[in-house]
Coordinates of C-alpha atoms and ligand atoms in Angstrom, one line a residue:
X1 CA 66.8 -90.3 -82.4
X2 CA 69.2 -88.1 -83.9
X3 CA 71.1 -86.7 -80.8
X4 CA 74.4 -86.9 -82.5
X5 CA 72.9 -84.3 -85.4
X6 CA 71.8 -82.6 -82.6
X7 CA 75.1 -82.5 -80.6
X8 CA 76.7 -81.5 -83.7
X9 CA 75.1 -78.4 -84.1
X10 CA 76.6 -74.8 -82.9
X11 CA 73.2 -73.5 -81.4
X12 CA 70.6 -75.0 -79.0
X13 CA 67.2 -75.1 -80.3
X14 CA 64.6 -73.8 -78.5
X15 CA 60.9 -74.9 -78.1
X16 CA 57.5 -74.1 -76.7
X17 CA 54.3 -75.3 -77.4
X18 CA 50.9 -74.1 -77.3
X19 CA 48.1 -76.3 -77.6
X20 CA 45.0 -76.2 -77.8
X21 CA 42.4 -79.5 -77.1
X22 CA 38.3 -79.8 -77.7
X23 CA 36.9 -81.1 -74.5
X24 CA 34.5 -84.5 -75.0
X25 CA 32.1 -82.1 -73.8
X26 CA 28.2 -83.3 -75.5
X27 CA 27.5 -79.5 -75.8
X28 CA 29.3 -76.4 -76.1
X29 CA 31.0 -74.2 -73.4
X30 CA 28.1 -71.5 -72.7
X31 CA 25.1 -72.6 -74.3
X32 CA 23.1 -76.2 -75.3
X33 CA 24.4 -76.6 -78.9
X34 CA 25.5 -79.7 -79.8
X35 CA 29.2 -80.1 -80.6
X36 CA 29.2 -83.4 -82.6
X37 CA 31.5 -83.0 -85.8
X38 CA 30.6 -83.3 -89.6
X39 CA 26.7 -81.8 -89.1
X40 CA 25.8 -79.8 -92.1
X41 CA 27.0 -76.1 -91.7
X42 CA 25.3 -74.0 -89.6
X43 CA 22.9 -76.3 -88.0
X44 CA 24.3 -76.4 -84.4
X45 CA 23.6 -72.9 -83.3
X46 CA 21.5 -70.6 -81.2
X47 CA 21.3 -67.0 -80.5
X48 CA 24.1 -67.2 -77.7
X49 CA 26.3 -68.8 -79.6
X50 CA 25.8 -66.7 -82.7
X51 CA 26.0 -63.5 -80.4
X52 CA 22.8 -62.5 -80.6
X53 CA 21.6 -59.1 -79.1
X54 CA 20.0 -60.6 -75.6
X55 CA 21.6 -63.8 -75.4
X56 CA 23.6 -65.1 -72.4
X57 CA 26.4 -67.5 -72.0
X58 CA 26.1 -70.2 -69.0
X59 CA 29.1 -72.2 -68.3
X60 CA 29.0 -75.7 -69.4
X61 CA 30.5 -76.8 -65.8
X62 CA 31.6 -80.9 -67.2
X63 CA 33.6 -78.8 -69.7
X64 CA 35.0 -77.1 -66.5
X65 CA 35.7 -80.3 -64.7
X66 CA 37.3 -81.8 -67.9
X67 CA 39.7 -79.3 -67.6
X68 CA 40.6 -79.3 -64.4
X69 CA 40.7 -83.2 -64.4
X70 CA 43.5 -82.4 -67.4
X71 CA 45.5 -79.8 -65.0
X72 CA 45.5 -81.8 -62.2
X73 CA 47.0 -84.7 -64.6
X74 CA 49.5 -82.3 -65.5
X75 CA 50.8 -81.6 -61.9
X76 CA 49.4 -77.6 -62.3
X77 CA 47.9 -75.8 -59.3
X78 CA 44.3 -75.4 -59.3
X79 CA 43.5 -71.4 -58.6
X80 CA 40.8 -71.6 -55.9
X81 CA 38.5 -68.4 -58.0
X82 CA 39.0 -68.0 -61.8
X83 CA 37.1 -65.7 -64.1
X84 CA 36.0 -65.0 -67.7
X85 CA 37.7 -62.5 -70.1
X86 CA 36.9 -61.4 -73.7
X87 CA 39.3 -61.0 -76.2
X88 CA 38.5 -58.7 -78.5
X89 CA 39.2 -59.3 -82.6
X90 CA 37.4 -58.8 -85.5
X91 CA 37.0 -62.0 -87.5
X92 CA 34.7 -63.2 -89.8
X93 CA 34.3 -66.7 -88.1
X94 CA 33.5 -64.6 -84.4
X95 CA 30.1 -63.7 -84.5
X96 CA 30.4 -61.8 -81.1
X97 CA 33.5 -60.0 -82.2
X98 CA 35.0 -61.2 -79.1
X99 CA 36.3 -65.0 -78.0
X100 CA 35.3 -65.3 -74.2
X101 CA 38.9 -66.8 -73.0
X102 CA 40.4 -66.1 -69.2
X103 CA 43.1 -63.6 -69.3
X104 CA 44.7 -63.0 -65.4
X105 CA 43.6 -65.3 -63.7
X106 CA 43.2 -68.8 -65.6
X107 CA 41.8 -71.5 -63.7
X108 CA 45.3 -73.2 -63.3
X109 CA 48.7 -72.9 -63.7
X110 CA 52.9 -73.9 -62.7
X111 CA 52.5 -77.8 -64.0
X112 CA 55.0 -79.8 -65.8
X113 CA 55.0 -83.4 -67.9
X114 CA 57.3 -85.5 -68.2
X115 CA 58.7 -87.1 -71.4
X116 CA 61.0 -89.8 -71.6
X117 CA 62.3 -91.8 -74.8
X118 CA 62.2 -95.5 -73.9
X119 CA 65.1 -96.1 -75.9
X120 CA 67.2 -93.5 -73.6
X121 CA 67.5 -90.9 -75.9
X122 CA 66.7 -88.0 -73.9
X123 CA 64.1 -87.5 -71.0
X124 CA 62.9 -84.0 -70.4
X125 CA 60.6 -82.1 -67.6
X126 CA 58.8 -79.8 -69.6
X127 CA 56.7 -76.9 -67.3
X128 CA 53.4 -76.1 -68.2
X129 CA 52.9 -72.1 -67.7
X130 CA 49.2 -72.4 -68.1
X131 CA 45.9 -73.9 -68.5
X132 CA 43.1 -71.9 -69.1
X133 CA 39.4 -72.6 -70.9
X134 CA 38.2 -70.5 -74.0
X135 CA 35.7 -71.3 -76.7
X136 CA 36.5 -72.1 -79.9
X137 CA 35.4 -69.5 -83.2
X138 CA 34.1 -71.0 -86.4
X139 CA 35.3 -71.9 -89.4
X140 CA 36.1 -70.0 -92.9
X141 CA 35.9 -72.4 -95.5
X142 CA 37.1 -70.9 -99.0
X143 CA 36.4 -71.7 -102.4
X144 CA 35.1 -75.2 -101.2
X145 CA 32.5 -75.5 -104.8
X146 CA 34.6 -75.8 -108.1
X147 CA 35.0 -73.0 -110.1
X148 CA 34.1 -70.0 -107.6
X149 CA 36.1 -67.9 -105.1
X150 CA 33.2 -68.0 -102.6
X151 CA 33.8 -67.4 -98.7
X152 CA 31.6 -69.1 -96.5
X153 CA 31.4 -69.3 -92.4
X154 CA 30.5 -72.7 -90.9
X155 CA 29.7 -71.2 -87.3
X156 CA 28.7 -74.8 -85.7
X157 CA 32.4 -74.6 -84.0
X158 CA 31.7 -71.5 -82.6
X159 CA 31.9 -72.1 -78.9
X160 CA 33.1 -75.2 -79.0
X161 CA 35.1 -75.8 -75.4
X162 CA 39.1 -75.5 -75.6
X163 CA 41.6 -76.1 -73.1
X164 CA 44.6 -74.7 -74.0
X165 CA 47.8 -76.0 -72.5
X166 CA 51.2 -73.3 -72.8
X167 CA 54.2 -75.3 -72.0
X168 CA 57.2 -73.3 -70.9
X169 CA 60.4 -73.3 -73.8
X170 CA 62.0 -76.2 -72.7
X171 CA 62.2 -78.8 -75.3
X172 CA 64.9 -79.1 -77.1
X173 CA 64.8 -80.6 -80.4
X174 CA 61.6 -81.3 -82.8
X175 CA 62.1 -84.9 -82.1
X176 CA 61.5 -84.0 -78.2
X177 CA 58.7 -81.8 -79.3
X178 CA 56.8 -84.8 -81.2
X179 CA 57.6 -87.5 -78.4
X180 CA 56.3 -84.7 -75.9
X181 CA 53.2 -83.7 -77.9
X182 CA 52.3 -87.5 -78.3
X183 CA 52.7 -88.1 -74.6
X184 CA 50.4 -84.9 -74.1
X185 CA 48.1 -86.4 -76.2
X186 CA 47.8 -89.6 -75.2
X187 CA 47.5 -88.5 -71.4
X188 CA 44.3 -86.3 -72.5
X189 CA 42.9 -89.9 -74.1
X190 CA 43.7 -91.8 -70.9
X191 CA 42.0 -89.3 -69.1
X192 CA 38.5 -89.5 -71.1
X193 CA 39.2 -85.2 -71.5
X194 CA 39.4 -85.1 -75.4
X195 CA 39.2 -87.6 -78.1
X196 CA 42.2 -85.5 -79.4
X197 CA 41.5 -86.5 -82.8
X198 CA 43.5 -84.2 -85.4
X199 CA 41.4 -84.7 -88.5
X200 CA 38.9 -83.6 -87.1
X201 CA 40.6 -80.6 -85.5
X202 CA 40.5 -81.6 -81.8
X203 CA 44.3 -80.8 -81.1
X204 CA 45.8 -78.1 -82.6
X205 CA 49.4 -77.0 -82.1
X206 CA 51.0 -73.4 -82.3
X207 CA 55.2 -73.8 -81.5
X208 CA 57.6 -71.0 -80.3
X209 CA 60.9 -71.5 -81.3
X210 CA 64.3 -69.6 -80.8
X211 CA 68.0 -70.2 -81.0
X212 CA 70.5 -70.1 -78.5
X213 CA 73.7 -69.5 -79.9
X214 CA 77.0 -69.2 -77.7
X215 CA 79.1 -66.6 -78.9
X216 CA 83.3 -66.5 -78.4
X217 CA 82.9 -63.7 -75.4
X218 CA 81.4 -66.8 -73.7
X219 CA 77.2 -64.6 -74.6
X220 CA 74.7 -66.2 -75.3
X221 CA 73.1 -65.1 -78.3
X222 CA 69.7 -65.6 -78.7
X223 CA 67.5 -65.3 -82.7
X224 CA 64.2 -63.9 -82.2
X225 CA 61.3 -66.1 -81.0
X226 CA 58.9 -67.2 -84.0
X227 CA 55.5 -68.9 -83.7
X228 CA 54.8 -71.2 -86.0
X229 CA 50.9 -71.7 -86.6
X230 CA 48.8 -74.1 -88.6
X231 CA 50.4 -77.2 -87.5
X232 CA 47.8 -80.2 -88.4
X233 CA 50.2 -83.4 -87.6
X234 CA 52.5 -84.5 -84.8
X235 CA 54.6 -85.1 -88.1
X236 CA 54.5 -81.5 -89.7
X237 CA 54.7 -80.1 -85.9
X238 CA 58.4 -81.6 -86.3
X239 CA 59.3 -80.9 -89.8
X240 CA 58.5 -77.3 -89.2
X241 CA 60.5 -76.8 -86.4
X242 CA 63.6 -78.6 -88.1
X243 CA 63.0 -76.4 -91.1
X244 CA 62.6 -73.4 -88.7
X245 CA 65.9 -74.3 -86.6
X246 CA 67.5 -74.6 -89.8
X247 CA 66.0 -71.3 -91.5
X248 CA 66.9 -69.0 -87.9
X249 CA 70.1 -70.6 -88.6
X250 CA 71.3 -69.3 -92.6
X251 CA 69.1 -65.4 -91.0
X252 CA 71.4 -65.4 -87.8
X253 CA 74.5 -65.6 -90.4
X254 CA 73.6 -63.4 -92.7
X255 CA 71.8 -61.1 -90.1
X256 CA 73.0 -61.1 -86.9
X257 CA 69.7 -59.9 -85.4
X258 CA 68.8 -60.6 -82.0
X259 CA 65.9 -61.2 -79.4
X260 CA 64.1 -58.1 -78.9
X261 CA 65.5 -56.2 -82.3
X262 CA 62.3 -56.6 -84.2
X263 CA 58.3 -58.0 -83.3
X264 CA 57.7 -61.1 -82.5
X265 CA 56.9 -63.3 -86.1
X266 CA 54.5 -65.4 -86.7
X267 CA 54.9 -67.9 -89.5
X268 CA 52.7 -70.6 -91.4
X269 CA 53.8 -74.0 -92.2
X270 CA 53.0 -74.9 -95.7
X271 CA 53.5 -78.7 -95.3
X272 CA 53.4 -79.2 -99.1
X273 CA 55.8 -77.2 -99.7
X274 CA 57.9 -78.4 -96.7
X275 CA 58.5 -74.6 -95.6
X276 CA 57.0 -71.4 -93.2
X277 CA 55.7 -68.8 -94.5
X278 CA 55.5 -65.5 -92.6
X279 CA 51.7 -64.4 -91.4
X280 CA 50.5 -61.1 -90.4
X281 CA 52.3 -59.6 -87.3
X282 CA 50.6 -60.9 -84.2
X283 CA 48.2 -58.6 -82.2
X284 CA 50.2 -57.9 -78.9
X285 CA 47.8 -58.4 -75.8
X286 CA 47.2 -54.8 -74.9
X287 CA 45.7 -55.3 -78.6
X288 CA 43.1 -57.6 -77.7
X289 CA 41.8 -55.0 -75.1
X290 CA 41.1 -57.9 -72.9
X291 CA 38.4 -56.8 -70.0
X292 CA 36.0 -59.4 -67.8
X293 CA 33.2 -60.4 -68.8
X294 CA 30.5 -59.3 -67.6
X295 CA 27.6 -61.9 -68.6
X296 CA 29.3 -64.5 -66.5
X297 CA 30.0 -65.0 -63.0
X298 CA 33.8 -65.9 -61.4
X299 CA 34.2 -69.7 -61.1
X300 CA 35.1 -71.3 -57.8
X301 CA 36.4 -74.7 -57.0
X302 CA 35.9 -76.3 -54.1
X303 CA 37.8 -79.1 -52.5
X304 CA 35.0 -81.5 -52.9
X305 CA 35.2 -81.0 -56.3
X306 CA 39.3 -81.2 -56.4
X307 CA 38.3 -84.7 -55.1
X308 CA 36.3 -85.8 -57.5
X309 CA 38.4 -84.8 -60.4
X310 CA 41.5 -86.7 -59.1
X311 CA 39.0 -89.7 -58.2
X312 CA 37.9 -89.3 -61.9
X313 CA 41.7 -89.5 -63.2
X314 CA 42.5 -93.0 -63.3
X315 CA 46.2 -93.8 -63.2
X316 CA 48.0 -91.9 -66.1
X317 CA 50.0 -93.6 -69.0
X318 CA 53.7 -92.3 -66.9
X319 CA 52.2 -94.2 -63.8
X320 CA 50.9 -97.1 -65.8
X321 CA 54.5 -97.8 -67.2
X322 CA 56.2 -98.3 -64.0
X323 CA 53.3 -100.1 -62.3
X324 CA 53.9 -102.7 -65.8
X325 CA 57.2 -102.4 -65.1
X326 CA 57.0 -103.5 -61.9
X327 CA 54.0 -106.1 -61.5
X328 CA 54.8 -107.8 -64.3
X329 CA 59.0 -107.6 -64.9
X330 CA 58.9 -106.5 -67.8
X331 CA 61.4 -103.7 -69.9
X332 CA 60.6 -100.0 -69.6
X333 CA 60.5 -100.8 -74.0
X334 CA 57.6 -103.1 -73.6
X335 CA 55.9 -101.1 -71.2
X336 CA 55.9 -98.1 -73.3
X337 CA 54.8 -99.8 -76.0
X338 CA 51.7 -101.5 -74.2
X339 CA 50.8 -98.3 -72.6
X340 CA 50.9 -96.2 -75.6
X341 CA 48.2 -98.4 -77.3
X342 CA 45.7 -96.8 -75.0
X343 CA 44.1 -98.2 -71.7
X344 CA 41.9 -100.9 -73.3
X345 CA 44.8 -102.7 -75.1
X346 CA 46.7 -102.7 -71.2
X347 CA 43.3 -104.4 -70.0
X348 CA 43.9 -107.1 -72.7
X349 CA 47.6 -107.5 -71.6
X350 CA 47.1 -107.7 -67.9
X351 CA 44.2 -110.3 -68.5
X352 CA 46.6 -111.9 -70.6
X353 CA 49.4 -111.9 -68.3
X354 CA 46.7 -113.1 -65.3
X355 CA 45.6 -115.6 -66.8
X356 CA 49.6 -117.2 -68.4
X357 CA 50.8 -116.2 -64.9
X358 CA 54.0 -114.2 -66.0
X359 CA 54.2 -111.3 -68.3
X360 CA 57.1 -111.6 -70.3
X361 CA 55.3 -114.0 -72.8
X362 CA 52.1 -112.1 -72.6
X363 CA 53.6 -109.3 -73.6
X364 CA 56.1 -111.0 -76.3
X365 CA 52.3 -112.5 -77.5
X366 CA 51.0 -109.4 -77.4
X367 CA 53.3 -107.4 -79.9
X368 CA 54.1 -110.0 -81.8
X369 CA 50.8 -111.8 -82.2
X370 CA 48.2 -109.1 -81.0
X371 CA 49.4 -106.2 -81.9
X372 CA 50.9 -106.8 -85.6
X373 CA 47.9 -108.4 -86.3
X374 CA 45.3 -105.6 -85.0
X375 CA 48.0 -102.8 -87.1
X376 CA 47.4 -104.7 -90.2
X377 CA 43.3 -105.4 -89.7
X378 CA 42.7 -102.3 -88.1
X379 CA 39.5 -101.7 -85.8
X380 CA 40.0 -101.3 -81.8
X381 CA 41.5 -104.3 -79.2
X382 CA 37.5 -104.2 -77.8
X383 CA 36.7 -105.5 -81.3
X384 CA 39.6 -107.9 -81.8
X385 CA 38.2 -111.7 -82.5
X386 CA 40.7 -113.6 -80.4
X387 CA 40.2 -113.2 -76.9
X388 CA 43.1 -112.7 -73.9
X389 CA 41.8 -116.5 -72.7
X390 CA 42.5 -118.0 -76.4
X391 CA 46.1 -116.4 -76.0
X392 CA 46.4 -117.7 -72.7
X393 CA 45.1 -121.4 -73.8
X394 CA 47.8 -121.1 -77.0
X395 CA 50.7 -120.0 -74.8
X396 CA 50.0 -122.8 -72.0
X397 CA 50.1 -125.2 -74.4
X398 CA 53.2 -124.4 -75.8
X399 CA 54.6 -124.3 -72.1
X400 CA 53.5 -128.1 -71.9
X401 CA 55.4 -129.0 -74.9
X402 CA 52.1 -129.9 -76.5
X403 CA 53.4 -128.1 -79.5
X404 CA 56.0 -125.5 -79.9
X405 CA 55.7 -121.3 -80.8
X406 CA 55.4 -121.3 -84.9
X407 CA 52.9 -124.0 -84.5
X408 CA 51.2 -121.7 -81.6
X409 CA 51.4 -118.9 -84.3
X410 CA 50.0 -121.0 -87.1
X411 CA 47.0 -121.4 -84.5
X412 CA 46.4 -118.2 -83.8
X413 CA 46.0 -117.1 -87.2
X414 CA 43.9 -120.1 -87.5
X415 CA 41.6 -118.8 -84.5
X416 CA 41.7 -115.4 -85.8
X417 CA 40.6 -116.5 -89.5
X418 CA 37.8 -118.9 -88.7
X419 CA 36.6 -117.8 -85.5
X420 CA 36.8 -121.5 -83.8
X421 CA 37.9 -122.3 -80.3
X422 CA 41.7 -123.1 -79.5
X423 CA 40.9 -126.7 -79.0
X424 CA 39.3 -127.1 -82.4
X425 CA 42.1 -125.8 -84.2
X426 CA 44.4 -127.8 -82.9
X427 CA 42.0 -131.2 -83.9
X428 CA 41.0 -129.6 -87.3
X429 CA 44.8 -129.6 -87.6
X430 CA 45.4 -132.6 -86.9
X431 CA 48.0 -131.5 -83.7
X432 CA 47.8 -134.0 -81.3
X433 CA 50.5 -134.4 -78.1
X434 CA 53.0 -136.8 -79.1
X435 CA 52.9 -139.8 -76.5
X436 CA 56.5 -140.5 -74.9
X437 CA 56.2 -144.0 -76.8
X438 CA 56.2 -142.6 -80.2
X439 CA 59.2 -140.0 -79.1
X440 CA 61.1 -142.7 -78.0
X441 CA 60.2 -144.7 -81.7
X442 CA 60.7 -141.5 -83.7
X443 CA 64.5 -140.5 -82.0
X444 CA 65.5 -144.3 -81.8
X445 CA 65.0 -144.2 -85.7
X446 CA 66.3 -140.9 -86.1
X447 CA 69.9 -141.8 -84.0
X448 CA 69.8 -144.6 -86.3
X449 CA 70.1 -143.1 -89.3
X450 CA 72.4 -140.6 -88.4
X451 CA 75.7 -142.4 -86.8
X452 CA 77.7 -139.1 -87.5
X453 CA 75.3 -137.0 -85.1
X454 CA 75.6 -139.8 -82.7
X455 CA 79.6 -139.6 -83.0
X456 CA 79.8 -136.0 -82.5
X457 CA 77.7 -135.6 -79.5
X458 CA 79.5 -139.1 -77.8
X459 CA 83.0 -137.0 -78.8
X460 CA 81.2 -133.7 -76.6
X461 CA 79.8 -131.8 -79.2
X462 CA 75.9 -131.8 -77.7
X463 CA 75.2 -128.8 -80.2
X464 CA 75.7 -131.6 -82.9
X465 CA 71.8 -132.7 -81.4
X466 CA 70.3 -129.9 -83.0
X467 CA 70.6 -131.6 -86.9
X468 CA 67.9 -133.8 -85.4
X469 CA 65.3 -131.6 -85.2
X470 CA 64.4 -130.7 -88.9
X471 CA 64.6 -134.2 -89.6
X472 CA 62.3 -135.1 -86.4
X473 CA 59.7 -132.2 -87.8
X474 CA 59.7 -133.7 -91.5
X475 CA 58.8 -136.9 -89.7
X476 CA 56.3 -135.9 -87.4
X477 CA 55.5 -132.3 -87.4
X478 CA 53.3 -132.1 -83.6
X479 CA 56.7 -132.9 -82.1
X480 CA 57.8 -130.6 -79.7
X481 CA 62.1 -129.5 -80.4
X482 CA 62.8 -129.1 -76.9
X483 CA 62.0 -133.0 -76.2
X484 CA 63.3 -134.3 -79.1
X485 CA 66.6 -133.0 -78.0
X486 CA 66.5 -134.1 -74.6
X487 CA 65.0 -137.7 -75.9
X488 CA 68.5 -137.8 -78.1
X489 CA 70.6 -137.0 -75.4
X490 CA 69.4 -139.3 -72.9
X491 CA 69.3 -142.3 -75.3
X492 CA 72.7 -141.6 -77.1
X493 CA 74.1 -141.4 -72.9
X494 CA 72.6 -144.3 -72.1
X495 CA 73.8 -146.6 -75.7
Ligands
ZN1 ZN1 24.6 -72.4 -79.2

């Protein structure tokens, strides 16, 4: 983290985010379509969701509970009767010329999530203003074939389920905007509420961000706000906002204009080109000539169903941390790092640690065994080849002394390349325990051939013991270090 860059700085940057997540819904938000990604264009529609004269919208009521199952993760209150809006735009990609979105009254609001860098770098309470449900247009796709400038619509998005989450302007720095947006993201996963996957446009990010800059009359100035769209990475959500912060910066200088002197911009991020670019002035709401809608009736939520969605939560990844933490004694570092793998690879670690009885060396086994290995293969922990009991069998061994850690490691590999069962690897290698009778052989010779050793540790210098070991490995390498030290020790005492 860069705080001292931060600290450095003579303004306070500014951030809010707006984001906007596809429910795992199977169909779309008011009619049957299926919403499954990479069909061929325009083969997941109906009249309803093409706007067709006649056609009525029903509410897709899992995409309802998904979202409230989200909201109620993120500590928002549930609004007891919530209603449909249009929005009104002309688009090519909006059939209906309207978006059915909730205006007034969205079905929750006044939440807040928590992010905090493991390392201590900052920890922030960020407040969610809203959560509401809209559906999602379609897509323009332009000059897609070689060699024309062809527009075409791909309207199997349209009505796609959204939930879009507003957070309040209280991040501080890009870097707290990424660690935030990546702990928003991977509470949505936890929760089974989106797949949040960016290629394929599931999560999409919109930033607001301002300066505040204290002046020498003890003011705060304030540059005005500017929304940053098109924002396709956690990574470019950052780099845009530094550039931003930086850009607001050189205007203020040269400009001096304030909040509330001119519209509110909106701005592109051209990640290429590593810069924003302004957009068309953005619509005001009186310019959306938001009014209900009238082909749908108000939702209400009853307790019951409050119930059921915090039944359906699970324990979220901030939870999960400190319950690690806790259970298992082990750093708020290794915790964070478990739980940000996703809930599966926890289930692995918690077998793990079950099964090895402590979970300091499952979890050291786990990043730097498991985890290494399943960045560099790729593929999911379900589909990993060595199982939570091989790990276990490995790591119990080395706790006997049968062999030590890099040997443990060589078998693991072993495991994980040929597929065979811990106790095979360890024959096929031809590790067998050492009995005490050929330790006692082995350091009698060793002592033997090194009188110096044997002076130095006599004269108080045990750390002398520790030349033995290499030689003790070339010898025999299935001994274990720990008892080939102690076996030196006791016989050079008792000479
Ligand atoms: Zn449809």
């Amino acid at each position: 983290m860069t705080a001292a860059a931060t600290t450095a700085e003579p303004y306070t940057t500014v951030i809010g985010l707006e984001v906007h997540v596809q429910l795992q819904t199977r169909t779309k938000l008011f009619c049957g379509c299926p919403t499954t990604f990479g069909a061929p264009p325009n083969t997941q529609v109906c009249p309803t969701c093409l706007g067709l004269p006649g056609s009525l919208p029903v509410m897709n009521r899992h995409a309802f509970e998904l979202a409230v199952r989200a909201a109620l993760a993120l500590d928002c209150k549930i609004a007891s009767f919530t209603k449909w809006d249009r929005k009104n735009y002309f688009y090519p990609d909006l059939p209906k010329g309207y978006q059915i979105s909730q205006y007034d009254l969205p079905f929750s609001s006044d939440g807040c999530l928590e992010v905090i860098d493991p390392k201590g770098g900052f920890s922030r309470k960020v407040g969610i203003i809203r959560v509401h449900l809209e559906e999602d247009a379609g897509k323009s796709m332009h000059d897609e074939a070689a060699g024309t400038a062809d527009s075409r619509i791909d309207l199997n998005r349209a009505g796609t389920p959204l939930c879009e989450i507003v957070s309040q302007p209280d991040l501080r720095s890009p870097q707290e905007a990424r660690a935030w947006l990546n702990e928003l993201k991977l509470l949505l996963v936890y929760l089974g509420v989106s797949d949040c996957n960016m290629q394929e446009g599931s999560l999409r990010v919109d930033a607001n961000v301002n300066l505040h800059i204290p002046q020498p009359d003890g003011r705060i100035a304030k540059t005005p706000i500017v929304e940053i769209k098109n924002m396709n990475s956690f990574r470019s959500v950052e780099r845009a906002l530094t550039y931003e912060a930086a850009r607001q910066w050189e205007e203020w200088q040269a400009t001096k204009v304030e909040l509330g002197k001119m519209p509110k911009q909106t701005r592109g991020w051209d990640d290429p080109a590593g810069i924003t670019r302004p957009q068309r002035q953005k619509e005001e709401s009186s310019d959306y000539r938001y009014f209900p809608e009238p082909d749908l009736v108000p939702v209400t939520v009853s307790e019951a169903e409050l119930a059921a969605a915090r039944a359906a939560m699970g324990e979220p990844p901030a939870v999960l941390r400190k319950a690690l933490e806790a259970k298992w004694k082990i750093s708020a570092y290794d915790a964070d790092v478990l739980v940000n793998q996703g809930r599966e690879l926890v289930a692995y670690f918690e077998d793990l640690a079950t099964r090895v009885g402590e979970g300091k060396a499952a979890s050291n086994w786990m990043q730097q065994d498991v985890l290494r290995t399943l960045n560099e293969r790729g593929g999911t922990i379900a589909e990993f080849p060595v199982r939570p009991e091989q790990v276990a069998d490995i790591i119990a061994r080395v706790k006997n002394g049968e062999f030590d850690t890099s040997r443990g490691r060589e078998i693991f590999a072993e495991v994980l390349a040929t597929g065979k069962g811990v106790a095979d690897v360890v024959a096929g290698l031809g590790i067998a325990a050492v009995s005490d009778d050929e330790l006692v052989t082995l350091c009698k010779e060793l002592l033997a051939a090194n009188p110096k050793i044997v002076a130095d540790v006599q004269g108080g210098k045990e750390q002398a013991a520790a030349g033995l070991i290499g030689q003790a490995k070339k010898k025999n390498p299935n001994v274990n270090p720990g008892k080939v030290r102690q076996m030196c020790l006791d016989l050079i005492r008792g000479m």
